[in-house]
XYZ file of C-alpha atoms in Angstrom:
96
model
C -5.077 -9.300 -25.920
C -3.910 -5.705 -25.090
C -6.501 -3.588 -23.265
C -6.522 -0.129 -24.750
C -5.541 2.625 -22.173
C -8.590 5.733 -21.830
C -7.963 8.988 -20.798
C -9.868 9.838 -17.392
C -9.888 12.525 -14.982
C -10.712 12.061 -11.404
C -12.630 14.414 -9.173
C -9.223 16.602 -8.617
C -9.081 17.015 -12.121
C -6.121 15.161 -12.596
C -6.222 13.216 -16.119
C -4.571 10.235 -16.451
C -4.513 6.983 -19.088
C -5.782 3.393 -17.468
C -5.940 0.250 -18.980
C -7.552 -1.304 -15.896
C -10.865 -0.602 -14.327
C -8.948 0.437 -11.235
C -10.385 3.772 -10.276
C -7.348 5.220 -7.912
C -5.451 8.187 -9.794
C -2.133 8.024 -9.835
C -1.330 11.450 -9.271
C -3.138 11.869 -6.258
C -1.308 8.365 -5.125
C 1.628 10.572 -5.554
C 0.483 12.607 -3.665
C -0.424 11.267 -0.686
C 2.290 9.637 -0.261
C 3.933 9.881 2.840
C 7.387 11.588 2.976
C 8.797 8.954 5.823
C 7.831 6.134 8.103
C 7.556 2.695 7.045
C 4.462 3.574 4.674
C 6.647 5.616 2.694
C 8.519 2.117 1.677
C 5.824 0.874 0.451
C 4.148 0.317 -2.827
C 1.001 2.183 -3.544
C -1.204 -0.989 -3.403
C 0.815 -2.169 -0.501
C 0.343 0.747 1.461
C -3.374 1.198 0.603
C -3.880 -2.435 2.390
C -2.552 -1.426 5.540
C -4.434 1.797 5.683
C -7.218 0.326 4.662
C -6.999 -2.255 7.879
C -6.464 0.849 10.071
C -2.524 -0.525 10.277
C -0.499 3.229 10.370
C 1.882 2.555 12.891
C 4.674 -0.418 13.468
C 2.930 -0.955 16.846
C -0.464 -1.586 15.153
C 1.441 -3.756 12.283
C 3.112 -5.896 15.247
C -0.449 -7.276 16.166
C -0.489 -9.365 12.990
C 1.037 -12.282 11.418
C 2.943 -12.377 8.059
C 0.609 -14.889 6.927
C -2.197 -12.220 8.120
C -0.486 -9.183 6.240
C -0.251 -11.052 2.729
C -3.950 -12.160 2.850
C -4.644 -8.016 2.560
C -5.491 -7.543 -1.207
C -2.559 -5.061 -2.824
C 0.246 -7.113 -0.356
C 2.747 -8.894 -1.823
C 5.950 -11.042 -0.475
C 8.001 -8.083 -2.127
C 6.485 -5.850 1.203
C 7.531 -8.174 3.667
C 10.970 -7.747 3.986
C 10.675 -4.126 3.892
C 7.937 -4.336 6.503
C 10.322 -6.854 8.651
C 13.018 -4.616 8.580
C 11.164 -1.267 9.825
C 9.877 -3.686 12.648
C 13.330 -4.827 13.744
C 14.372 -1.287 13.742
C 11.805 -0.320 16.681
C 12.541 -3.857 18.579
C 9.131 -5.070 17.111
C 8.178 -8.166 15.268
C 5.533 -9.866 13.638
C 2.756 -11.820 15.626
C 3.879 -15.610 15.802
């Protein structure tokens, strides 16, 4: 059974359609997506997962293991190669 999409308006006045209970406005999310840095490489759910845990730099990311990062709600395995590569470019790695 497909849930019908409903028209919603966020606190900023953007109108969008969603079929889930997720309150996130896609327009607001796109506007706050970084233009550069490792967070710009990630999908919105993965980026929010890291931000929610205070991980806003590669230094902070390197303090976690891959297993710990994958436990975050919104973080999936598709993001891990991007994160590994970004860490390696800075001479860093995930915690063992």
